[in-house]
Amino acid sequence: MNKNVTRRTFLKGSIATAVIAAVSGCASQVKGKQDTHLTGLIARMTLEEKAGQLHMDGVLSPRMVQPNFQKINPFTPNFSPEQAADLLKNQQAQIKSGMMGMMTSPEDIDSVIYAQTAAVKDTRLKIPLIFGADIIHGHHTIFPVPLAEAASFEPELAERTARACAVEATTNLGIDVTYAPMVDIARDQRWGRVVEGAGEDVLLGSLFAAARVKGFQGSGPADSRGLLACPKHFLAYGAAESGLDYQGTSVSDRVLHEVYLPPFKAAFEAGAIFTMASFNTIDGVPATGNKAILTDLLRDEMHFSGVVISDFQSELELIKHGYAKDEKAAAKLALSAGCDIGMVSGIFPKYVPELVRSGELDEAIVDKAVYRILHVKQQAGLFDDPFHRIDEIAAPQQAPEEHIALAREAATKSVVLLKNTGSVLPLSKEQKVALIGPFAKDLKNIDGSWSPFAPQKASVSLEAGFAEKIPAAQLLTEDGCGIDTAIEGGIKRAVEAAKQCDVVVLAIGEATNMSGEASSRAEITLPAAQQALAEALAATGKPLVVLLRNGRAMALEGAVREASAILVTWFLGTESGHAIADVVFGDQSPSGRLPVTFPIASGQQPYYYARESSGRPPAPGTTHMFQSHFIGIPDDALYPFGHGLTYSEITYSGVTLDKSEVKKGEAVTASVTVTNTGKRAATEVVQCYIQDRFASVVQPVQKLIDFDKITLAAGESRSISFTIKPQQMTFIARDLSQQLESGEFRVWIAPSARAGEAESFTLS
Ligand code: BGC
């Protein structure tokens, strides 16, 4: 490492001069607002060099040729050193001939230095490469999965963790772009990728999207310790039919504008200059080949001037979709639609020159894409110094102390207390605890989806976290069962341990690979082996505390649903065991709130709070014939969006409005008094929802428009007000315009969706 960094320092002077010459040589005439250095550069490029800029390849490591490389690098396919040497030579030749514009997913910083050196030293035009990777919720330090972090209802926290991710990934890996944040609104909990985003709500999703972009990018795209953000997946990927990953969507343009676009808009306004086209179709057209989506909507309507990358070969998948007949047609369709860079497939460099020469593709389309790519490289500071994200000083391999502390804070704030019958939590440190379940000792399923760079075994297990709170003699630990298999004698041993203890803490839920990409589930319940364990433990009569590990909302059943207490603990990363133990033993009070609705049953999916008003709405809790519900199940949530308890008691007064008649263009202020009537300090997320009661498009039964996270000392009361601005009373009409229509509005200020009484005002 040091040797290479020294080499980089040595090369820096001469290379930087060459790179700056690449953009400063031939300034052409001003074309609109385009940078003449870049247009001059494009004028000097061959068709092949232009097509090269449109190509992203995986970075090969120069260390691949070492005999033991595959053993220590599990992500590399098993090549012999000879094969690896050939591949590497081939890739170097491609880089040197200018056939590559972007590279992805390096395993180490040496690979980045190796590839970038070839690009800026040995290519004809010395155009630097730009490097990307999936830094989703951590690099060495792993923070909670994005869904968990959304439960904090604290976007500023996500900004800080994204910043820490960027610092580590630039310092340790030297990359420029992260394929994050994922800003897909996810309303069907069967979809495994719910775990990667901020959940079901448009406002929460937009605030977290903006915060994460700001955190990743720091002072802006040229920040040497920042990563360029790439909000994804454009568009409506989370609307996959039946929650099945890679399936099509049939959302209307109006719903696209109302639900799926706002988080992207927020991310672009926060400064993102990349986005990723999604795998799915939208109304029959794959997003990657969809001009209406990637050009008319994204560029013309939203004025996005950055770069669109495909999602792993999605340009090639136009063929399997049955939308393009072969690779050449796919390349033409994707590029013409507005996809600038093809991820890994190689079909752009392979076919674009020939398509242009034969007159099938207008060279102006290619030039526009190349301009956008060179422009983001310029904005990313790469023409000034192609190595500026690679630290001069040896990169630390460990997670820095301050990041560990941040990981513990973020993990603690992500935990959601669903129920706490008889105040069984927090546990007293005098109690004898049976810690049972497949996740009690587990170290493999702590970090969650997308944490390939996490140092092995660095995360804190539950058992280790508990062991720091109570003496060993007070803690009995048993697996009880595997994640989805029974263990011989497991339940018996677990029951015996439970009988010897005052309380059972049951660590159950989903394995890492049960959520994330390609991990949709038909039933969002616990595996049968775990449910059987829970039933046996409940039968002991001991108080049962469930610690749920999960990457989505789940349908809880039987003894789990009936447990005395349930804490949603998601995948919390490096400091998981410490953070959960902090909450369980009362050193921290839980403060997370659900960013997704927990349904009563799997079959209710998609189930989310902001549903359209039905013509036959059932009264809560009822199952009357000819009123909307599934047979035997009331049309309710088990735990609604926004729900989460504290270790204290919080009460809300009724809502008051400063006026009941409001003129268009005026704001209205809604207020409530929130009181901590319990004995401990508590953090409350005060949520403001509205409903536009009558409109030309049927409106959601409730819509979150604002929230405030406050901490109240025991006995403290505070008046909380929300100013509801005209913009927050609007909706997207059928002609896609934003409409403010007169009529009745209901307002709730409450601890969750579906709680509290509404107050009304009339807009005229
Ligand atoms: C995923 C993207 C990811 C990409 C690159 C794809 O399979 O859908 O979210 O960024 O791979 O790793």
PDB file of C-alpha atoms and ligand atoms in Angstrom, residues 104-105 133-134 136 179-180 182 193 196 232-233 237 245-246 276 279 309-312 343 450 517, ligand 1:
ATOM      1  CA  THR A 104     -16.589  -0.416 -10.590  1.00  0.00           C
ATOM      2  CA  SER A 105     -16.195  -2.326  -7.351  1.00  0.00           C
ATOM      3  CA  ALA A 133     -18.794   0.953  -5.677  1.00  0.00           C
ATOM      4  CA  ASP A 134     -21.759   0.076  -3.494  1.00  0.00           C
ATOM      5  CA  ILE A 136     -24.516   1.600   1.089  1.00  0.00           C
ATOM      6  CA  TYR A 179     -24.305   3.712  -5.831  1.00  0.00           C
ATOM      7  CA  ALA A 180     -26.387   5.149  -3.041  1.00  0.00           C
ATOM      8  CA  MET A 182     -31.384   3.886  -2.682  1.00  0.00           C
ATOM      9  CA  ARG A 193     -34.898  -4.364  -1.183  1.00  0.00           C
ATOM     10  CA  GLU A 196     -31.971  -0.593   1.363  1.00  0.00           C
ATOM     11  CA  LYS A 232     -31.189   4.876  -7.467  1.00  0.00           C
ATOM     12  CA  HIS A 233     -33.087   3.166  -9.056  1.00  0.00           C
ATOM     13  CA  TYR A 237     -38.226  -0.073  -8.903  1.00  0.00           C
ATOM     14  CA  ASP A 245     -37.651  -8.314  -7.473  1.00  0.00           C
ATOM     15  CA  TYR A 246     -37.006  -7.516 -11.155  1.00  0.00           C
ATOM     16  CA  MET A 276     -28.951   4.694 -11.955  1.00  0.00           C
ATOM     17  CA  PHE A 279     -34.165  -2.979 -13.997  1.00  0.00           C
ATOM     18  CA  ILE A 309     -25.628   4.668 -15.423  1.00  0.00           C
ATOM     19  CA  SER A 310     -27.386   1.422 -16.152  1.00  0.00           C
ATOM     20  CA  ASP A 311     -27.979  -1.057 -13.365  1.00  0.00           C
ATOM     21  CA  PHE A 312     -25.705  -4.063 -13.760  1.00  0.00           C
ATOM     22  CA  MET A 343     -22.489  -1.201 -16.401  1.00  0.00           C
ATOM     23  CA  TRP A 450     -24.392  -4.751   1.246  1.00  0.00           C
ATOM     24  CA  GLU A 517     -31.507  -7.780  -3.788  1.00  0.00           C
TER      25      GLU A 517
HETATM   26  C1  BGC B   1     -28.052  -3.564  -8.026  1.00  0.00           C
HETATM   27  C2  BGC B   1     -27.615  -2.140  -7.808  1.00  0.00           C
HETATM   28  C3  BGC B   1     -26.129  -2.103  -7.533  1.00  0.00           C
HETATM   29  C4  BGC B   1     -25.429  -2.743  -8.709  1.00  0.00           C
HETATM   30  C5  BGC B   1     -23.912  -2.673  -8.630  1.00  0.00           C
HETATM   31  C6  BGC B   1     -27.188  -4.294  -9.041  1.00  0.00           C
HETATM   32  O1  BGC B   1     -27.468  -5.639  -9.091  1.00  0.00           O
HETATM   33  O2  BGC B   1     -29.404  -3.570  -8.446  1.00  0.00           O
HETATM   34  O3  BGC B   1     -28.338  -1.554  -6.768  1.00  0.00           O
HETATM   35  O4  BGC B   1     -25.703  -0.791  -7.321  1.00  0.00           O
HETATM   36  O5  BGC B   1     -25.819  -4.097  -8.785  1.00  0.00           O
HETATM   37  O6  BGC B   1     -23.396  -3.516  -7.696  1.00  0.00           O
END
